[in-house]
Amino acid sequence: MKPRLIVHGGAWDIPDQHVEAHINGVRAAVETVHPLLEQGMSALEAVERAVNILEEDPTFDAGRGAFINARGDIELDAMIMDGRTLDFGCVAALRNLLNPVSVARRIMDARDFRMLVGPGAQEFARAQGFDEVPIEELLTERELKLYEKIKNDESFKPISAFSGQAPSDTVGAVALDRDGNLACATSTGGTPRKHPGRVGDSPIVGSGGYADNESGAASATGYGETIMRVVLCKTACDRIEGQGAMRAAASAIETLETRGKGYGGIILIDPRGGYGFAHNTPRMAFAYADGREVVARIET
Ligand code: GLY
């Protein structure tokens, strides 16, 4: 099986001046990780590594660069799923961590649970030896400016972030390894000025990500409250068999728009290695490996 890797860096109205940073960010994740997949890295390891790279890049709303919530704090959500076993790990409302997806991966290996939130997730991360970072390490000038602009603006609605009036940049990765195993991972800072404790689609199995060797694997980005309505990633994976990856992605996004009344984007890989991607936002940043070449695009 030829290894495959596709990543996204969010779907929104990416302004022209941020296009280069987005393309460079998603390209770097694929350029770094796809060769490792070719050398035999598992799909699960690959999606974690690719998302780590995107979390550390301040361009994106995940890890460093995440949105600031209504209390002036940063709370992070992430998930990872193994298409071979259908096992998963999810974390939500995690603070002061640069790589929440790696905490999700450790949760996946825990004996008694698969999803942790808030202080319990924090306690688990600490016990697992993750280094907590000061909030300044995650904060960017860009997000501070946005926060100052919207913190008392009663007319601001989170859905504006996805239809094109404010930034939104969840990150995700989907991989197929040499053994034919699929995996996905998604990580986010959520929505601008979100309510403390608000959890979106990203750490929810089936909505923000889904992976099953028998149907396909996907990662979503967009307005979580609407993505959850249509369980976007599971919906897309279920449609692959009849339609192929590309049409399954497009038809799932159509369902997000018509039934979910929402905005977002999706990347996916079918069990034979076919890619799919679609969005109904003005733009989406993504990259994938095509043989030895890396294709990095802002799709409009
Ligand atoms: N898709 C990210 C969120 O709504 O939290």
Coordinates of C-alpha atoms and ligand atoms in Angstrom, one line a residue:
M1 CA 0.0 0.0 0.0
K2 CA 1.3 3.5 -0.9
P3 CA 1.2 5.7 2.2
R4 CA -1.0 8.8 2.0
L5 CA -1.2 11.9 4.1
I6 CA -3.5 14.9 3.9
V7 CA -3.6 17.8 6.4
H8 CA -5.8 20.9 6.8
G9 CA -5.1 24.2 8.4
G10 CA -8.7 25.5 8.7
A11 CA -11.5 26.7 6.5
W12 CA -12.4 30.4 6.5
D13 CA -11.9 33.6 4.5
I14 CA -8.1 33.4 4.8
P15 CA -6.9 36.9 3.9
D16 CA -4.4 37.3 1.1
Q17 CA -1.7 38.4 3.5
H18 CA -2.0 35.2 5.5
V19 CA -2.1 32.8 2.5
E20 CA 1.7 32.2 2.4
A21 CA 1.9 31.3 6.1
H22 CA -1.0 28.9 5.8
I23 CA 0.5 27.2 2.7
N24 CA 3.9 27.0 4.3
G25 CA 2.4 25.6 7.5
V26 CA 0.4 22.8 5.9
R27 CA 3.3 22.0 3.5
A28 CA 5.8 21.7 6.3
A29 CA 3.6 19.1 8.1
V30 CA 3.3 16.9 5.0
E31 CA 6.9 17.4 3.9
T32 CA 8.1 16.3 7.4
V33 CA 5.8 13.4 8.1
H34 CA 5.1 11.8 4.7
P35 CA 8.7 10.5 4.3
L36 CA 8.4 8.9 7.7
L37 CA 5.2 7.1 6.6
E38 CA 7.1 5.9 3.6
Q39 CA 9.8 4.5 6.0
G40 CA 7.2 2.5 7.9
M41 CA 5.7 4.9 10.5
S42 CA 2.2 3.9 11.5
A43 CA -0.8 6.1 10.4
L44 CA -1.6 6.8 14.0
E45 CA 1.9 8.1 14.8
A46 CA 1.9 10.1 11.5
V47 CA -1.3 12.0 12.3
E48 CA -0.1 12.8 15.8
R49 CA 3.2 14.1 14.4
A50 CA 1.6 16.1 11.6
V51 CA -0.9 17.7 14.1
N52 CA 2.0 18.5 16.5
I53 CA 3.7 20.5 13.8
L54 CA 0.5 22.5 13.1
E55 CA -0.2 23.0 16.8
E56 CA 3.3 24.5 17.2
D57 CA 2.8 26.9 14.2
P58 CA 1.3 30.2 15.5
T59 CA -0.5 30.6 12.1
F60 CA -3.3 28.2 13.2
D61 CA -6.0 28.1 15.9
A62 CA -4.6 25.1 17.7
G63 CA -1.9 24.9 20.4
R64 CA 0.1 28.1 19.9
G65 CA -2.1 30.7 18.1
A66 CA -5.4 29.5 19.6
F67 CA -8.4 31.7 20.1
I68 CA -9.0 33.4 23.4
N69 CA -12.2 32.5 25.3
A70 CA -14.6 34.9 27.0
R71 CA -12.6 34.8 30.2
G72 CA -9.4 35.8 28.4
D73 CA -8.1 32.2 28.7
I74 CA -7.2 29.5 26.2
E75 CA -8.9 26.1 26.3
L76 CA -7.9 23.4 23.8
D77 CA -9.7 20.4 22.4
A78 CA -8.3 17.5 20.4
M79 CA -9.0 13.9 19.3
I80 CA -7.1 11.0 17.6
M81 CA -8.6 7.8 16.2
D82 CA -7.1 4.5 15.0
G83 CA -9.0 3.0 12.0
R84 CA -7.6 -0.4 12.6
T85 CA -9.1 -0.9 16.1
L86 CA -11.7 2.0 16.1
D87 CA -10.0 3.0 19.4
F88 CA -9.8 6.7 20.1
G89 CA -8.7 9.4 22.6
C90 CA -10.3 12.8 23.2
V91 CA -9.5 15.8 25.3
A92 CA -11.4 19.0 25.9
A93 CA -11.0 22.3 27.7
L94 CA -7.3 21.6 28.3
R95 CA -5.2 24.6 29.4
N96 CA -1.5 25.5 29.1
L97 CA -0.5 22.6 26.8
L98 CA 1.2 23.1 23.5
N99 CA 0.3 19.7 22.0
P100 CA -3.2 18.6 23.2
V101 CA -3.4 15.9 20.5
S102 CA -0.5 14.1 22.2
V103 CA -2.5 14.1 25.5
A104 CA -5.5 12.6 23.5
R105 CA -3.1 9.9 22.2
R106 CA -2.1 9.0 25.8
I107 CA -5.8 9.0 26.8
M108 CA -6.3 6.4 24.1
D109 CA -3.8 4.1 25.9
A110 CA -5.5 4.6 29.3
R111 CA -7.2 1.6 30.9
D112 CA -10.6 3.0 31.9
F113 CA -11.5 6.0 29.8
R114 CA -11.3 7.6 26.4
M115 CA -12.3 11.2 26.9
L116 CA -11.2 13.7 29.6
V117 CA -12.2 17.3 30.1
G118 CA -11.1 20.3 32.1
P119 CA -9.3 19.8 35.4
G120 CA -9.3 16.0 35.1
A121 CA -7.6 16.2 31.7
Q122 CA -5.1 18.6 33.2
E123 CA -4.4 16.3 36.1
F124 CA -3.9 13.4 33.6
A125 CA -1.6 15.4 31.4
R126 CA 0.5 16.4 34.4
A127 CA 0.7 12.8 35.7
Q128 CA 1.8 11.7 32.2
G129 CA 4.7 14.1 32.3
F130 CA 3.5 16.7 29.8
D131 CA 5.1 20.1 30.4
E132 CA 2.7 22.9 31.1
V133 CA 3.5 26.2 29.4
P134 CA 2.5 29.7 30.5
I135 CA -0.4 31.1 28.6
E136 CA 2.0 33.6 27.0
E137 CA 3.5 30.7 25.1
L138 CA 0.2 30.0 23.4
L139 CA -1.0 33.6 22.9
T140 CA -0.3 35.6 19.8
E141 CA -0.5 39.3 19.1
R142 CA -3.1 38.5 16.4
E143 CA -5.5 36.8 18.8
L144 CA -5.0 39.4 21.5
K145 CA -6.0 42.1 19.0
L146 CA -9.1 40.1 17.9
Y147 CA -10.0 39.5 21.5
E148 CA -9.8 43.2 22.3
K149 CA -12.0 43.9 19.3
I150 CA -14.8 41.4 20.0
K151 CA -14.8 41.0 23.8
N152 CA -17.5 43.5 24.4
D153 CA -19.1 43.4 20.9
E154 CA -22.6 42.1 21.4
S155 CA -23.1 41.8 17.7
F156 CA -20.3 39.2 17.3
K157 CA -21.5 35.7 16.6
P158 CA -19.1 32.7 16.5
I159 CA -20.6 31.6 13.2
S160 CA -19.1 34.8 11.6
A161 CA -15.7 33.2 12.1
F162 CA -16.5 30.5 9.6
S163 CA -18.6 32.4 7.0
G164 CA -15.7 34.7 6.5
Q165 CA -15.8 37.7 8.9
A166 CA -13.2 36.5 11.4
P167 CA -10.4 34.0 11.5
S168 CA -10.9 30.3 12.2
D169 CA -8.2 27.6 11.9
T170 CA -8.7 24.2 13.4
V171 CA -6.0 21.8 12.2
G172 CA -6.2 18.1 11.3
A173 CA -4.5 15.2 9.6
V174 CA -5.6 11.9 8.0
A175 CA -3.1 9.2 7.0
L176 CA -3.0 5.7 5.4
D177 CA 0.1 3.7 6.2
R178 CA 2.0 0.9 4.4
D179 CA -0.1 -1.7 6.1
G180 CA -3.3 -0.2 5.0
N181 CA -4.3 1.3 8.3
L182 CA -6.1 4.6 8.5
A183 CA -6.0 7.2 11.3
C184 CA -7.1 10.8 11.9
A185 CA -6.4 13.5 14.4
T186 CA -7.9 17.0 14.9
S187 CA -6.9 19.8 17.3
T188 CA -8.4 23.3 17.9
G189 CA -8.6 26.3 20.2
G190 CA -12.4 26.4 19.3
T191 CA -14.2 29.6 18.4
P192 CA -13.3 33.2 19.3
R193 CA -14.6 34.4 22.7
K194 CA -16.1 31.0 23.4
H195 CA -17.9 30.4 26.7
P196 CA -15.5 28.9 29.2
G197 CA -16.0 25.1 29.0
R198 CA -17.5 25.3 25.5
V199 CA -16.6 22.2 23.5
G200 CA -17.0 22.0 19.8
D201 CA -16.9 19.2 17.2
S202 CA -13.1 18.7 17.2
P203 CA -12.8 16.2 20.1
I204 CA -16.1 14.4 19.3
V205 CA -15.7 11.1 17.5
G206 CA -17.6 11.1 14.2
S207 CA -17.9 14.9 14.2
G208 CA -14.4 16.4 14.3
G209 CA -12.7 13.2 13.1
Y210 CA -13.4 9.6 12.3
A211 CA -11.3 6.6 11.2
D212 CA -12.3 3.1 10.2
N213 CA -10.2 0.9 7.9
E214 CA -13.4 -0.5 6.4
S215 CA -14.9 2.8 5.3
G216 CA -12.4 5.7 5.4
A217 CA -10.9 8.4 7.7
A218 CA -11.6 12.1 7.9
S219 CA -10.9 15.3 9.8
A220 CA -13.2 18.4 9.9
T221 CA -12.8 22.1 10.4
G222 CA -15.5 24.7 10.8
Y223 CA -18.3 25.8 13.1
G224 CA -18.5 23.0 15.6
E225 CA -22.1 23.6 16.7
T226 CA -23.3 22.8 13.2
I227 CA -20.7 20.1 12.4
M228 CA -22.0 18.1 15.3
R229 CA -25.6 18.3 14.0
V230 CA -24.7 16.2 11.0
V231 CA -21.8 14.2 12.5
L232 CA -19.8 15.4 9.6
C233 CA -16.8 13.0 9.5
K234 CA -18.8 9.8 10.0
T235 CA -21.4 11.0 7.5
A236 CA -18.6 11.5 4.9
C237 CA -16.9 8.1 5.6
D238 CA -20.3 6.3 5.3
R239 CA -20.7 7.8 1.8
I240 CA -17.3 6.8 0.5
E241 CA -18.3 3.3 -0.6
G242 CA -21.1 4.5 -3.0
Q243 CA -19.6 7.7 -4.2
G244 CA -15.7 7.7 -3.8
A245 CA -13.7 10.0 -1.5
M246 CA -14.0 13.3 -3.5
R247 CA -17.8 13.1 -3.9
A248 CA -18.3 11.8 -0.4
A249 CA -16.5 14.9 0.9
A250 CA -18.6 17.2 -1.3
S251 CA -21.9 15.6 -0.4
A252 CA -21.1 15.7 3.3
I253 CA -20.3 19.4 3.1
E254 CA -23.6 19.9 1.2
T255 CA -25.4 18.2 4.1
L256 CA -23.6 20.4 6.5
E257 CA -24.9 23.4 4.6
T258 CA -28.5 22.3 3.9
R259 CA -29.3 20.3 7.0
G260 CA -26.7 21.6 9.5
K261 CA -27.0 25.3 8.3
G262 CA -23.3 25.4 8.9
Y263 CA -19.9 26.2 7.5
G264 CA -16.8 24.1 7.3
G265 CA -14.4 21.9 5.5
I266 CA -13.3 18.3 5.5
I267 CA -10.3 16.2 4.3
L268 CA -10.5 12.4 3.9
I269 CA -8.8 9.3 2.6
D270 CA -10.6 6.1 1.5
P271 CA -9.2 2.6 2.2
R272 CA -7.5 2.4 -1.2
G273 CA -5.8 5.7 -0.7
G274 CA -8.0 8.1 -2.6
Y275 CA -8.2 11.6 -1.3
G276 CA -11.3 13.8 -0.8
F277 CA -11.6 17.4 0.3
A278 CA -14.4 20.0 0.2
H279 CA -15.5 23.1 2.0
N280 CA -18.3 25.7 1.8
T281 CA -16.2 28.5 3.5
P282 CA -14.6 31.1 1.3
R283 CA -11.2 29.3 1.5
M284 CA -9.6 26.2 3.0
A285 CA -5.8 25.5 3.5
F286 CA -4.7 21.9 3.0
A287 CA -1.8 19.9 1.7
Y288 CA -1.3 16.2 0.7
A289 CA 1.4 14.0 -0.6
D290 CA 1.1 12.9 -4.2
G291 CA 3.9 10.3 -4.7
R292 CA 7.1 12.2 -3.8
E293 CA 5.4 15.6 -4.4
V294 CA 3.7 17.7 -1.9
V295 CA 0.7 19.7 -3.1
A296 CA -0.2 22.6 -0.7
R297 CA -3.2 24.7 -1.6
I298 CA -5.5 27.4 -0.5
E299 CA -8.7 26.2 -2.2
T300 CA -11.3 28.9 -3.0
Ligands
GLY1 N1 -14.3 23.3 14.7 C1 -13.8 23.9 15.8 C2 -14.8 24.2 16.8 O1 -15.9 24.6 16.5 O2 -14.5 24.2 18.0

